[in-house]
GROMACS .gro file of C-alpha atoms in nm:
model
  504
    1MET     CA    1  15.182   8.813  13.721
    2ARG     CA    2  14.989   9.099  13.785
    3ILE     CA    3  14.736   9.272  13.558
    4ASP     CA    4  14.460   9.549  13.588
    5GLN     CA    5  14.272   9.539  13.383
    6VAL     CA    6  14.138   9.921  13.386
    7ALA     CA    7  14.496  10.020  13.258
    8LEU     CA    8  14.416   9.829  12.972
    9LEU     CA    9  14.109   9.984  12.838
   10PRO     CA   10  14.247  10.236  12.632
   11THR     CA   11  14.424  10.012  12.491
   12TYR     CA   12  14.127   9.732  12.445
   13VAL     CA   13  13.880  10.022  12.266
   14ALA     CA   14  14.136  10.140  12.017
   15ALA     CA   15  14.231   9.792  11.941
   16ALA     CA   16  13.884   9.742  11.881
   17THR     CA   17  13.890  10.001  11.644
   18ALA     CA   18  14.111   9.835  11.403
   19VAL     CA   19  13.853   9.562  11.403
   20LEU     CA   20  13.549   9.759  11.391
   21ALA     CA   21  13.698   9.939  11.094
   22LEU     CA   22  13.733   9.581  10.925
   23LEU     CA   23  13.390   9.477  11.024
   24VAL     CA   24  13.163   9.812  10.870
   25ASP     CA   25  13.330   9.757  10.582
   26LEU     CA   26  13.313   9.407  10.533
   27LEU     CA   27  12.936   9.368  10.642
   28VAL     CA   28  12.848   9.760  10.487
   29PRO     CA   29  13.028   9.730  10.104
   30GLY     CA   30  13.020  10.018   9.958
   31ARG     CA   31  12.920  10.286  10.256
   32ARG     CA   32  13.243  10.451  10.296
   33GLY     CA   33  13.033  10.688  10.527
   34ALA     CA   34  12.966  10.426  10.730
   35VAL     CA   35  13.334  10.295  10.773
   36ILE     CA   36  13.458  10.651  10.843
   37GLY     CA   37  13.177  10.730  11.098
   38ALA     CA   38  13.256  10.377  11.295
   39THR     CA   39  13.622  10.456  11.275
   40ALA     CA   40  13.540  10.835  11.453
   41PHE     CA   41  13.349  10.727  11.735
   42GLY     CA   42  13.651  10.480  11.761
   43LEU     CA   43  13.854  10.742  11.786
   44ALA     CA   44  13.653  10.946  12.042
   45ALA     CA   45  13.606  10.678  12.237
   46THR     CA   46  13.938  10.558  12.285
   47ALA     CA   47  14.024  10.934  12.387
   48ALA     CA   48  13.761  10.975  12.645
   49THR     CA   49  13.853  10.632  12.776
   50ALA     CA   50  14.246  10.720  12.807
   51ILE     CA   51  14.065  11.072  12.971
   52GLY     CA   52  13.808  10.864  13.222
   53VAL     CA   53  14.088  10.649  13.340
   54GLY     CA   54  14.345  10.927  13.389
   55LEU     CA   55  14.117  11.094  13.603
   56GLY     CA   56  13.932  10.823  13.791
   57LEU     CA   57  14.269  10.718  13.926
   58GLY     CA   58  14.196  10.788  14.252
   59ASP     CA   59  14.442  10.820  14.599
   60ALA     CA   60  14.686  10.527  14.448
   61GLY     CA   61  14.774  10.775  14.116
   62ARG     CA   62  14.827  10.480  13.922
   63ARG     CA   63  14.726  10.165  13.794
   64THR     CA   64  14.979   9.901  13.626
   65ALA     CA   65  14.946   9.589  13.488
   66PHE     CA   66  15.221   9.299  13.370
   67CYS     CA   67  15.349   9.314  13.683
   68PHE     CA   68  15.649   9.142  13.816
   69GLY     CA   69  15.716   9.354  14.134
   70PRO     CA   70  15.684   9.669  14.302
   71ASP     CA   71  15.858   9.856  14.000
   72GLN     CA   72  15.882   9.625  13.791
   73CYS     CA   73  15.565   9.638  13.586
   74SER     CA   74  15.531   9.680  13.212
   75LEU     CA   75  15.274   9.866  13.159
   76VAL     CA   76  15.189  10.201  13.395
   77SER     CA   77  14.813  10.390  13.376
   78ASP     CA   78  14.876  10.759  13.562
   79PRO     CA   79  14.789  11.113  13.450
   80ALA     CA   80  15.056  11.116  13.210
   81ALA     CA   81  14.960  10.805  13.025
   82ALA     CA   82  14.622  10.887  12.949
   83ALA     CA   83  14.708  11.259  12.806
   84VAL     CA   84  14.982  11.084  12.611
   85GLY     CA   85  14.719  10.843  12.481
   86ALA     CA   86  14.440  11.117  12.444
   87ALA     CA   87  14.690  11.358  12.277
   88PHE     CA   88  14.699  11.011  12.023
   89ALA     CA   89  14.348  10.966  11.964
   90VAL     CA   90  14.268  11.341  11.902
   91LEU     CA   91  14.564  11.305  11.679
   92ALA     CA   92  14.382  11.026  11.462
   93LEU     CA   93  14.054  11.173  11.489
   94GLY     CA   94  14.162  11.456  11.302
   95ALA     CA   95  14.405  11.304  11.010
   96LEU     CA   96  14.079  11.093  10.987
   97ALA     CA   97  13.876  11.423  10.927
   98LEU     CA   98  14.128  11.544  10.723
   99SER     CA   99  14.086  11.230  10.489
  100VAL     CA  100  13.708  11.249  10.416
  101PRO     CA  101  13.762  11.391  10.100
  102LEU     CA  102  14.041  11.164  10.007
  103LEU     CA  103  13.890  10.859  10.121
  104ARG     CA  104  13.518  11.007   9.930
  105THR     CA  105  13.720  10.982   9.592
  106GLY     CA  106  13.798  10.595   9.647
  107GLU     CA  107  14.143  10.681   9.537
  108VAL     CA  108  14.201  10.530   9.896
  109PRO     CA  109  14.009  10.206  10.026
  110VAL     CA  110  13.874  10.320  10.335
  111GLY     CA  111  13.803  10.038  10.543
  112GLU     CA  112  14.182   9.927  10.514
  113TYR     CA  113  14.302  10.298  10.563
  114CYS     CA  114  14.036  10.362  10.881
  115PHE     CA  115  14.192  10.021  11.041
  116LEU     CA  116  14.553  10.123  11.022
  117LEU     CA  117  14.494  10.441  11.139
  118ALA     CA  118  14.368  10.242  11.470
  119CYS     CA  119  14.599  10.013  11.468
  120SER     CA  120  14.873  10.295  11.496
  121LEU     CA  121  14.680  10.468  11.735
  122THR     CA  122  14.689  10.155  11.973
  123GLY     CA  123  15.036  10.134  11.959
  124ALA     CA  124  15.042  10.517  12.064
  125VAL     CA  125  14.827  10.461  12.368
  126VAL     CA  126  15.037  10.192  12.473
  127LEU     CA  127  15.367  10.376  12.468
  128GLY     CA  128  15.201  10.663  12.685
  129GLY     CA  129  15.249  10.368  12.987
  130ALA     CA  130  15.533  10.195  12.884
  131ARG     CA  131  15.832  10.116  13.140
  132ASP     CA  132  16.036   9.863  12.964
  133LEU     CA  133  16.251   9.821  12.689
  134ILE     CA  134  16.067   9.556  12.484
  135THR     CA  135  15.671   9.686  12.589
  136LEU     CA  136  15.820  10.029  12.505
  137ILE     CA  137  15.999   9.923  12.183
  138VAL     CA  138  15.689   9.719  12.033
  139ALA     CA  139  15.479   9.980  12.112
  140LEU     CA  140  15.651  10.286  11.914
  141GLU     CA  141  15.717   9.999  11.632
  142THR     CA  142  15.346   9.977  11.597
  143LEU     CA  143  15.230  10.289  11.603
  144THR     CA  144  15.514  10.300  11.256
  145LEU     CA  145  15.488  10.018  11.122
  146PRO     CA  146  15.125  10.101  10.947
  147LEU     CA  147  15.259  10.454  10.838
  148TYR     CA  148  15.456  10.271  10.586
  149LEU     CA  149  15.114  10.156  10.433
  150LEU     CA  150  14.895  10.429  10.507
  151VAL     CA  151  15.222  10.674  10.274
  152GLY     CA  152  15.197  10.467  10.024
  153ILE     CA  153  14.803  10.337  10.020
  154ARG     CA  154  14.685  10.571   9.733
  155ARG     CA  155  14.583  10.366   9.412
  156GLY     CA  156  14.754  10.498   9.106
  157ALA     CA  157  15.007  10.698   9.308
  158ALA     CA  158  15.404  10.651   9.220
  159THR     CA  159  15.572  10.927   9.460
  160GLY     CA  160  15.336  10.696   9.696
  161ALA     CA  161  15.524  10.390   9.676
  162SER     CA  162  15.865  10.579   9.670
  163ALA     CA  163  15.819  10.761   9.964
  164ALA     CA  164  15.649  10.508  10.165
  165VAL     CA  165  16.024  10.253  10.063
  166THR     CA  166  16.182  10.489  10.190
  167PHE     CA  167  16.089  10.572  10.467
  168PHE     CA  168  16.068  10.172  10.594
  169VAL     CA  169  16.433  10.104  10.448
  170VAL     CA  170  16.538  10.399  10.746
  171SER     CA  171  16.292  10.301  10.949
  172VAL     CA  172  16.458   9.931  10.932
  173VAL     CA  173  16.805  10.084  10.983
  174SER     CA  174  16.703  10.277  11.271
  175THR     CA  175  16.537   9.981  11.465
  176ALA     CA  176  16.810   9.831  11.411
  177VAL     CA  177  17.036  10.033  11.548
  178ALA     CA  178  16.768  10.054  11.871
  179LEU     CA  179  16.721   9.679  11.942
  180LEU     CA  180  17.163   9.632  11.930
  181GLY     CA  181  17.125   9.917  12.176
  182ALA     CA  182  16.886   9.779  12.400
  183GLY     CA  183  17.056   9.428  12.400
  184LEU     CA  184  17.395   9.628  12.491
  185VAL     CA  185  17.159   9.807  12.769
  186TYR     CA  186  17.062   9.433  12.860
  187THR     CA  187  17.381   9.263  12.844
  188ALA     CA  188  17.502   9.522  13.107
  189THR     CA  189  17.218   9.566  13.394
  190GLY     CA  190  17.046   9.176  13.309
  191GLY     CA  191  16.733   9.402  13.325
  192LEU     CA  192  16.455   9.527  13.119
  193HIS     CA  193  16.216   9.729  13.297
  194LEU     CA  194  16.394  10.058  13.300
  195ALA     CA  195  16.370  10.123  13.682
  196ASP     CA  196  16.556   9.823  13.741
  197ILE     CA  197  16.798   9.942  13.411
  198ALA     CA  198  16.853  10.229  13.654
  199HIS     CA  199  16.895  10.078  13.992
  200ALA     CA  200  17.189   9.847  13.823
  201GLY     CA  201  17.383  10.080  13.661
  202ALA     CA  202  17.441  10.291  13.956
  203SER     CA  203  17.508   9.973  14.184
  204ALA     CA  204  17.711   9.856  13.915
  205PRO     CA  205  17.994  10.132  13.811
  206GLU     CA  206  18.215   9.834  13.596
  207LEU     CA  207  17.936   9.813  13.352
  208ARG     CA  208  17.874  10.148  13.263
  209PRO     CA  209  18.094  10.222  12.960
  210LEU     CA  210  17.908   9.931  12.857
  211LEU     CA  211  17.572  10.085  12.962
  212LYS     CA  212  17.688  10.406  12.796
  213VAL     CA  213  17.754  10.266  12.400
  214GLY     CA  214  17.427  10.079  12.429
  215MET     CA  215  17.211  10.381  12.547
  216VAL     CA  216  17.402  10.652  12.279
  217LEU     CA  217  17.267  10.353  12.005
  218LEU     CA  218  16.948  10.329  12.195
  219LEU     CA  219  16.894  10.730  12.204
  220ALA     CA  220  17.091  10.734  11.826
  221GLY     CA  221  16.778  10.485  11.664
  222LEU     CA  222  16.503  10.661  11.861
  223ALA     CA  223  16.604  10.962  11.712
  224PHE     CA  224  16.446  10.830  11.377
  225LYS     CA  225  16.136  10.901  11.558
  226VAL     CA  226  16.125  11.304  11.563
  227ALA     CA  227  16.322  11.313  11.219
  228ALA     CA  228  16.676  11.437  11.459
  229VAL     CA  229  16.979  11.429  11.239
  230PRO     CA  230  17.148  11.126  11.137
  231ALA     CA  231  16.803  10.962  11.102
  232HIS     CA  232  16.628  11.222  10.921
  233ALA     CA  233  16.679  11.227  10.510
  234TRP     CA  234  16.366  11.047  10.515
  235ALA     CA  235  16.080  11.310  10.586
  236PRO     CA  236  16.141  11.533  10.316
  237THR     CA  237  16.049  11.281  10.099
  238THR     CA  238  15.791  11.064  10.266
  239TYR     CA  239  15.615  11.364  10.392
  240ASP     CA  240  15.571  11.497  10.026
  241GLY     CA  241  15.487  11.151   9.928
  242ALA     CA  242  15.231  11.068  10.122
  243PRO     CA  243  14.852  11.186  10.116
  244LEU     CA  244  14.810  11.493  10.348
  245PRO     CA  245  14.588  11.347  10.609
  246VAL     CA  246  14.892  11.090  10.650
  247ALA     CA  247  15.207  11.356  10.660
  248ALA     CA  248  14.967  11.543  10.904
  249TYR     CA  249  14.902  11.264  11.141
  250LEU     CA  250  15.300  11.151  11.039
  251SER     CA  251  15.488  11.461  11.134
  252THR     CA  252  15.301  11.519  11.450
  253ALA     CA  253  15.196  11.166  11.622
  254SER     CA  254  15.560  11.017  11.500
  255LYS     CA  255  15.740  11.374  11.656
  256LEU     CA  256  15.477  11.294  12.030
  257GLY     CA  257  15.575  10.933  11.987
  258GLY     CA  258  15.980  10.998  11.952
  259VAL     CA  259  15.930  11.256  12.274
  260VAL     CA  260  15.802  11.035  12.483
  261ALA     CA  261  16.015  10.720  12.351
  262LEU     CA  262  16.335  10.949  12.457
  263LEU     CA  263  16.236  11.110  12.792
  264LEU     CA  264  16.175  10.721  12.896
  265VAL     CA  265  16.561  10.630  12.794
  266GLY     CA  266  16.702  10.926  12.888
  267VAL     CA  267  16.535  11.042  13.153
  268VAL     CA  268  16.414  10.743  13.415
  269ALA     CA  269  16.627  10.414  13.271
  270GLY     CA  270  16.956  10.667  13.144
  271GLY     CA  271  16.963  10.813  13.523
  272PRO     CA  272  17.298  10.658  13.640
  273VAL     CA  273  17.460  10.782  13.244
  274LEU     CA  274  17.271  11.068  13.226
  275ALA     CA  275  17.585  11.278  13.133
  276THR     CA  276  17.597  11.067  12.813
  277SER     CA  277  17.297  11.024  12.713
  278GLY     CA  278  17.265  11.428  12.774
  279LEU     CA  279  17.553  11.468  12.584
  280THR     CA  280  17.401  11.251  12.266
  281LEU     CA  281  17.108  11.469  12.288
  282ALA     CA  282  17.253  11.769  12.307
  283VAL     CA  283  17.466  11.672  11.991
  284LEU     CA  284  17.124  11.564  11.814
  285ALA     CA  285  16.958  11.889  11.850
  286VAL     CA  286  17.211  12.129  11.749
  287LEU     CA  287  17.270  11.887  11.439
  288SER     CA  288  16.919  11.871  11.355
  289MET     CA  289  16.835  12.320  11.418
  290THR     CA  290  17.101  12.400  11.205
  291VAL     CA  291  17.088  12.147  10.893
  292GLY     CA  292  16.668  12.136  10.924
  293ASN     CA  293  16.656  12.493  10.910
  294LEU     CA  294  16.953  12.589  10.631
  295VAL     CA  295  16.830  12.332  10.360
  296ALA     CA  296  16.519  12.469  10.481
  297LEU     CA  297  16.641  12.774  10.326
  298ARG     CA  298  16.621  12.625   9.975
  299GLN     CA  299  16.278  12.488   9.897
  300ARG     CA  300  15.988  12.513   9.699
  301ARG     CA  301  15.780  12.299   9.795
  302MET     CA  302  15.583  12.330  10.088
  303VAL     CA  303  15.522  12.023  10.209
  304ARG     CA  304  15.919  11.970  10.196
  305LEU     CA  305  15.942  12.301  10.388
  306LEU     CA  306  15.742  12.230  10.639
  307ALA     CA  307  15.914  11.852  10.646
  308TRP     CA  308  16.256  12.033  10.665
  309SER     CA  309  16.094  12.281  10.933
  310SER     CA  310  16.006  11.991  11.152
  311VAL     CA  311  16.400  11.843  11.134
  312ALA     CA  312  16.450  12.198  11.282
  313GLN     CA  313  16.193  12.166  11.557
  314ALA     CA  314  16.316  11.830  11.677
  315GLY     CA  315  16.614  11.998  11.722
  316TYR     CA  316  16.406  12.287  11.967
  317LEU     CA  317  16.231  11.979  12.134
  318LEU     CA  318  16.533  11.805  12.226
  319ALA     CA  319  16.790  12.120  12.330
  320PRO     CA  320  16.704  12.147  12.647
  321LEU     CA  321  16.702  11.754  12.813
  322GLY     CA  322  16.990  11.720  12.669
  323ALA     CA  323  17.176  12.026  12.812
  324LEU     CA  324  17.082  11.983  13.127
  325LEU     CA  325  17.111  11.614  13.131
  326ALA     CA  326  17.431  11.661  13.021
  327SER     CA  327  17.560  11.859  13.248
  328GLY     CA  328  17.488  11.606  13.508
  329GLY     CA  329  17.088  11.611  13.577
  330ARG     CA  330  17.127  11.826  13.931
  331THR     CA  331  16.825  11.795  14.125
  332PRO     CA  332  16.530  11.623  13.990
  333ASP     CA  333  16.346  11.917  14.031
  334ALA     CA  334  16.570  12.067  13.753
  335ILE     CA  335  16.529  11.751  13.539
  336GLY     CA  336  16.143  11.760  13.632
  337LEU     CA  337  16.135  12.155  13.500
  338VAL     CA  338  16.346  12.045  13.184
  339VAL     CA  339  16.144  11.763  13.104
  340ALA     CA  340  15.791  11.919  13.133
  341ALA     CA  341  15.932  12.216  12.890
  342THR     CA  342  16.022  11.961  12.689
  343VAL     CA  343  15.674  11.824  12.676
  344ALA     CA  344  15.497  12.171  12.637
  345TYR     CA  345  15.765  12.226  12.334
  346ALA     CA  346  15.637  11.850  12.153
  347LEU     CA  347  15.218  11.978  12.246
  348PHE     CA  348  15.291  12.346  12.121
  349TYR     CA  349  15.480  12.189  11.860
  350VAL     CA  350  15.184  11.915  11.771
  351VAL     CA  351  14.919  12.209  11.734
  352LEU     CA  352  15.112  12.414  11.489
  353GLU     CA  353  15.214  12.151  11.317
  354PHE     CA  354  14.856  12.016  11.205
  355ALA     CA  355  14.706  12.365  11.269
  356ALA     CA  356  14.942  12.417  10.929
  357PHE     CA  357  14.901  12.062  10.751
  358ALA     CA  358  14.508  12.109  10.789
  359ALA     CA  359  14.505  12.488  10.610
  360VAL     CA  360  14.701  12.283  10.308
  361VAL     CA  361  14.432  12.020  10.309
  362ALA     CA  362  14.202  12.297  10.285
  363ALA     CA  363  14.390  12.544  10.021
  364ARG     CA  364  14.530  12.251   9.839
  365GLY     CA  365  14.298  11.948   9.881
  366SER     CA  366  14.484  11.593  10.014
  367THR     CA  367  14.696  11.475   9.759
  368ASP     CA  368  14.947  11.770   9.700
  369GLY     CA  369  15.058  12.071   9.894
  370GLY     CA  370  15.227  12.226   9.570
  371ASP     CA  371  15.465  12.493   9.532
  372ILE     CA  372  15.503  12.798   9.740
  373THR     CA  373  15.401  13.018   9.416
  374ASP     CA  374  15.070  12.848   9.368
  375TYR     CA  375  15.001  12.988   9.727
  376ARG     CA  376  14.996  13.378   9.570
  377GLY     CA  377  14.705  13.507   9.631
  378LEU     CA  378  14.553  13.274   9.956
  379ALA     CA  379  14.458  13.579  10.138
  380ARG     CA  380  14.248  13.744   9.875
  381ARG     CA  381  14.068  13.410   9.750
  382SER     CA  382  14.052  13.221  10.127
  383PRO     CA  383  14.134  13.508  10.386
  384TRP     CA  384  13.975  13.193  10.688
  385VAL     CA  385  14.238  12.982  10.552
  386ALA     CA  386  14.571  13.200  10.483
  387ALA     CA  387  14.511  13.320  10.845
  388VAL     CA  388  14.545  12.975  10.985
  389LEU     CA  389  14.873  12.917  10.759
  390VAL     CA  390  14.951  13.258  10.935
  391ILE     CA  391  14.894  13.139  11.262
  392ALA     CA  392  15.103  12.836  11.197
  393LEU     CA  393  15.405  12.938  11.053
  394THR     CA  394  15.467  13.303  11.276
  395GLY     CA  395  15.396  12.989  11.563
  396LEU     CA  396  15.674  12.729  11.468
  397ALA     CA  397  15.876  13.066  11.351
  398GLY     CA  398  15.821  13.201  11.781
  399LEU     CA  399  15.700  13.509  11.654
  400PRO     CA  400  15.325  13.679  11.669
  401PRO     CA  401  15.066  13.650  11.669
  402GLY     CA  402  15.097  13.281  11.668
  403LEU     CA  403  15.201  13.346  12.064
  404ALA     CA  404  15.209  12.941  12.136
  405GLY     CA  405  15.529  12.909  11.937
  406LEU     CA  406  15.670  13.222  12.055
  407PHE     CA  407  15.623  13.116  12.438
  408ALA     CA  408  15.732  12.757  12.365
  409LYS     CA  409  16.026  12.923  12.268
  410VAL     CA  410  16.058  13.150  12.551
  411ALA     CA  411  15.983  12.795  12.738
  412VAL     CA  412  16.323  12.643  12.610
  413VAL     CA  413  16.588  12.949  12.621
  414ARG     CA  414  16.486  12.933  12.996
  415ALA     CA  415  16.527  12.557  13.054
  416LEU     CA  416  16.876  12.560  12.900
  417LEU     CA  417  16.978  12.863  13.098
  418GLY     CA  418  16.835  12.766  13.392
  419GLY     CA  419  17.022  12.436  13.300
  420ASP     CA  420  17.376  12.632  13.293
  421ALA     CA  421  17.356  12.615  12.874
  422ALA     CA  422  17.407  12.927  12.810
  423TRP     CA  423  17.602  12.831  12.443
  424LEU     CA  424  17.319  12.537  12.324
  425ALA     CA  425  17.093  12.892  12.427
  426VAL     CA  426  17.265  13.096  12.173
  427VAL     CA  427  17.265  12.826  11.911
  428VAL     CA  428  16.838  12.798  11.940
  429ALA     CA  429  16.847  13.179  11.915
  430LEU     CA  430  17.066  13.197  11.628
  431ASN     CA  431  16.878  12.890  11.429
  432ALA     CA  432  16.540  13.071  11.544
  433VAL     CA  433  16.654  13.422  11.305
  434ILE     CA  434  16.757  13.204  11.075
  435GLY     CA  435  16.346  13.035  11.053
  436LEU     CA  436  16.278  13.304  11.037
  437ALA     CA  437  16.349  13.362  10.673
  438TYR     CA  438  16.176  13.074  10.548
  439TYR     CA  439  15.890  13.117  10.747
  440VAL     CA  440  15.825  13.500  10.635
  441ARG     CA  441  15.879  13.429  10.282
  442VAL     CA  442  15.590  13.152  10.261
  443VAL     CA  443  15.386  13.471  10.516
  444ALA     CA  444  15.442  13.744  10.274
  445THR     CA  445  15.345  13.493   9.902
  446LEU     CA  446  14.997  13.409  10.116
  447PHE     CA  447  14.924  13.774  10.097
  448ALA     CA  448  15.162  13.859   9.746
  449ALA     CA  449  14.929  13.964   9.409
  450PRO     CA  450  14.838  13.599   9.258
  451ALA     CA  451  15.054  13.541   8.954
  452ALA     CA  452  14.923  13.617   8.571
  453ALA     CA  453  14.727  13.235   8.436
  454PRO     CA  454  14.958  13.141   8.141
  455LEU     CA  455  14.765  13.074   7.783
  456PRO     CA  456  14.635  12.700   7.814
  457PRO     CA  457  14.760  12.535   7.509
  458ASP     CA  458  14.482  12.513   7.166
  459SER     CA  459  14.314  12.716   7.435
  460ALA     CA  460  14.219  13.085   7.395
  461ALA     CA  461  14.119  13.159   7.756
  462PRO     CA  462  14.306  13.118   8.018
  463ALA     CA  463  14.359  12.882   8.291
  464SER     CA  464  14.255  12.900   8.613
  465VAL     CA  465  14.526  12.976   8.924
  466GLY     CA  466  14.469  12.905   9.226
  467ALA     CA  467  14.119  12.775   9.205
  468GLN     CA  468  13.892  12.723   9.501
  469VAL     CA  469  13.942  12.363   9.629
  470ARG     CA  470  13.602  12.235   9.818
  471VAL     CA  471  13.659  12.037  10.058
  472GLY     CA  472  13.374  11.884  10.306
  473TRP     CA  473  13.327  11.983  10.664
  474PRO     CA  474  13.559  11.787  10.800
  475VAL     CA  475  13.810  11.968  10.732
  476GLY     CA  476  13.690  12.308  10.762
  477VAL     CA  477  13.592  12.177  11.118
  478ALA     CA  478  13.957  12.007  11.154
  479VAL     CA  479  14.100  12.383  11.075
  480GLY     CA  480  13.911  12.567  11.274
  481VAL     CA  481  13.957  12.395  11.584
  482ALA     CA  482  14.348  12.322  11.497
  483ALA     CA  483  14.343  12.708  11.447
  484VAL     CA  484  14.127  12.773  11.820
  485VAL     CA  485  14.357  12.515  12.023
  486ALA     CA  486  14.693  12.636  11.887
  487VAL     CA  487  14.502  13.061  11.970
  488LEU     CA  488  14.436  12.924  12.282
  489LEU     CA  489  14.721  12.769  12.430
  490GLY     CA  490  14.909  13.114  12.307
  491PHE     CA  491  14.723  13.282  12.573
  492ALA     CA  492  14.772  13.026  12.785
  493PRO     CA  493  15.129  12.858  12.825
  494GLN     CA  494  15.178  12.888  13.223
  495GLY     CA  495  14.845  12.621  13.197
  496VAL     CA  496  15.013  12.418  12.924
  497LEU     CA  497  15.372  12.412  13.175
  498GLU     CA  498  15.105  12.302  13.445
  499LEU     CA  499  14.963  11.985  13.247
  500ALA     CA  500  15.333  11.915  13.145
  501ALA     CA  501  15.453  11.874  13.456
  502PHE     CA  502  15.237  11.558  13.527
  503PHE     CA  503  15.556  11.434  13.393
  504ARG     CA  504  15.800  11.535  13.568
   0.00000   0.00000   0.00000
């Protein structure tokens, strides 16, 4: 077995960050700031290490670990894996910044919180370079398992416990389905490495029926991570019951992890059964975007609206990949183009979704997103926070000034038309129009006049409505950086597509 320790450096740094958080919490009791600072340093070091390894690959273009042959490596470090690891580390750092006010109040045990966040990052870093089914599923579960505890970690919050249980139960069922699919794939091909699965499926046509069933189950199980229908019902309850910084990380990191896993399984391993893999993803895409948008129209709470919106966004993410694969894949260049469009849309979505949650934290605090009506007049009370929320929501809707979302929608539709999937492009366009209704409704609420304050019982003084929430400078930095990145991405769509080309 051949192991390149340099390829494992980002994983080592992420795991060391988790241990560091526990040690600092143990050795410096009562100093929450020390634990937060040490964890932030470790998360930044993980991002820097991933980028450094990616830039230092040299002419070879990749490093490998746990190899039994030229194409039988369990872990690969290449530019795509480095980019994935750095993206996850930045998301974790942003979630930690949003969590600072919550951690300072003592509602959440800071050592355990930082430890679990770093553990989740460790799985995410491994996921980007996973090249066999065992490594991929273990990495994905390592990314997800700490989130069960983070969702319900707030002391005395019954909604958090309920959300955590819902998340756990649905996740267990989805993981069982994915493992059943992986078992059938292994039975049909006799291999666990993605390259071996693709080769065995191509050389043994008589095994394809069993391989097709296994791939469908595996993809359906992995769809849970992106909150795609039918494994979507956990998202609204979990997002609304979790602390808002945890919901921000869950809605972005879990979605990105699911996209990476679906790309690896659907494209790399599923080569011989591209049509079956693609048809499965296309059906999931249509159901997700339609159900997500229609249910979002009836939401009254902000976080639940963002949750159902994320279900619809999962459909947009899966649409181009599913359409092209369902048509048989055509050429490697065509597949590469669609994969790049999918990754680019995932990047746009992650930035805009995180910006939306960051603005909600700045407007409402870290514990409860409140009703949509609570945001009436936010543009007058906190114009900068309202501006960030407007950019994020219009971007998710595909409207200016959120140009990032506009170009993301254009990239998806262009990929669908290029793959001769005009019918799916029409579905995407219709759902985008439906989505405008609830996004524009929220934006209009931000600029509406504040509602009159009701008189509290036994008092003649009016209650404060929409009072300014005091947040620390880390939240302000996270909101500002997310907004700046969202705006810059909107003006550099071609650069994002070129970056996403690493995943071809």
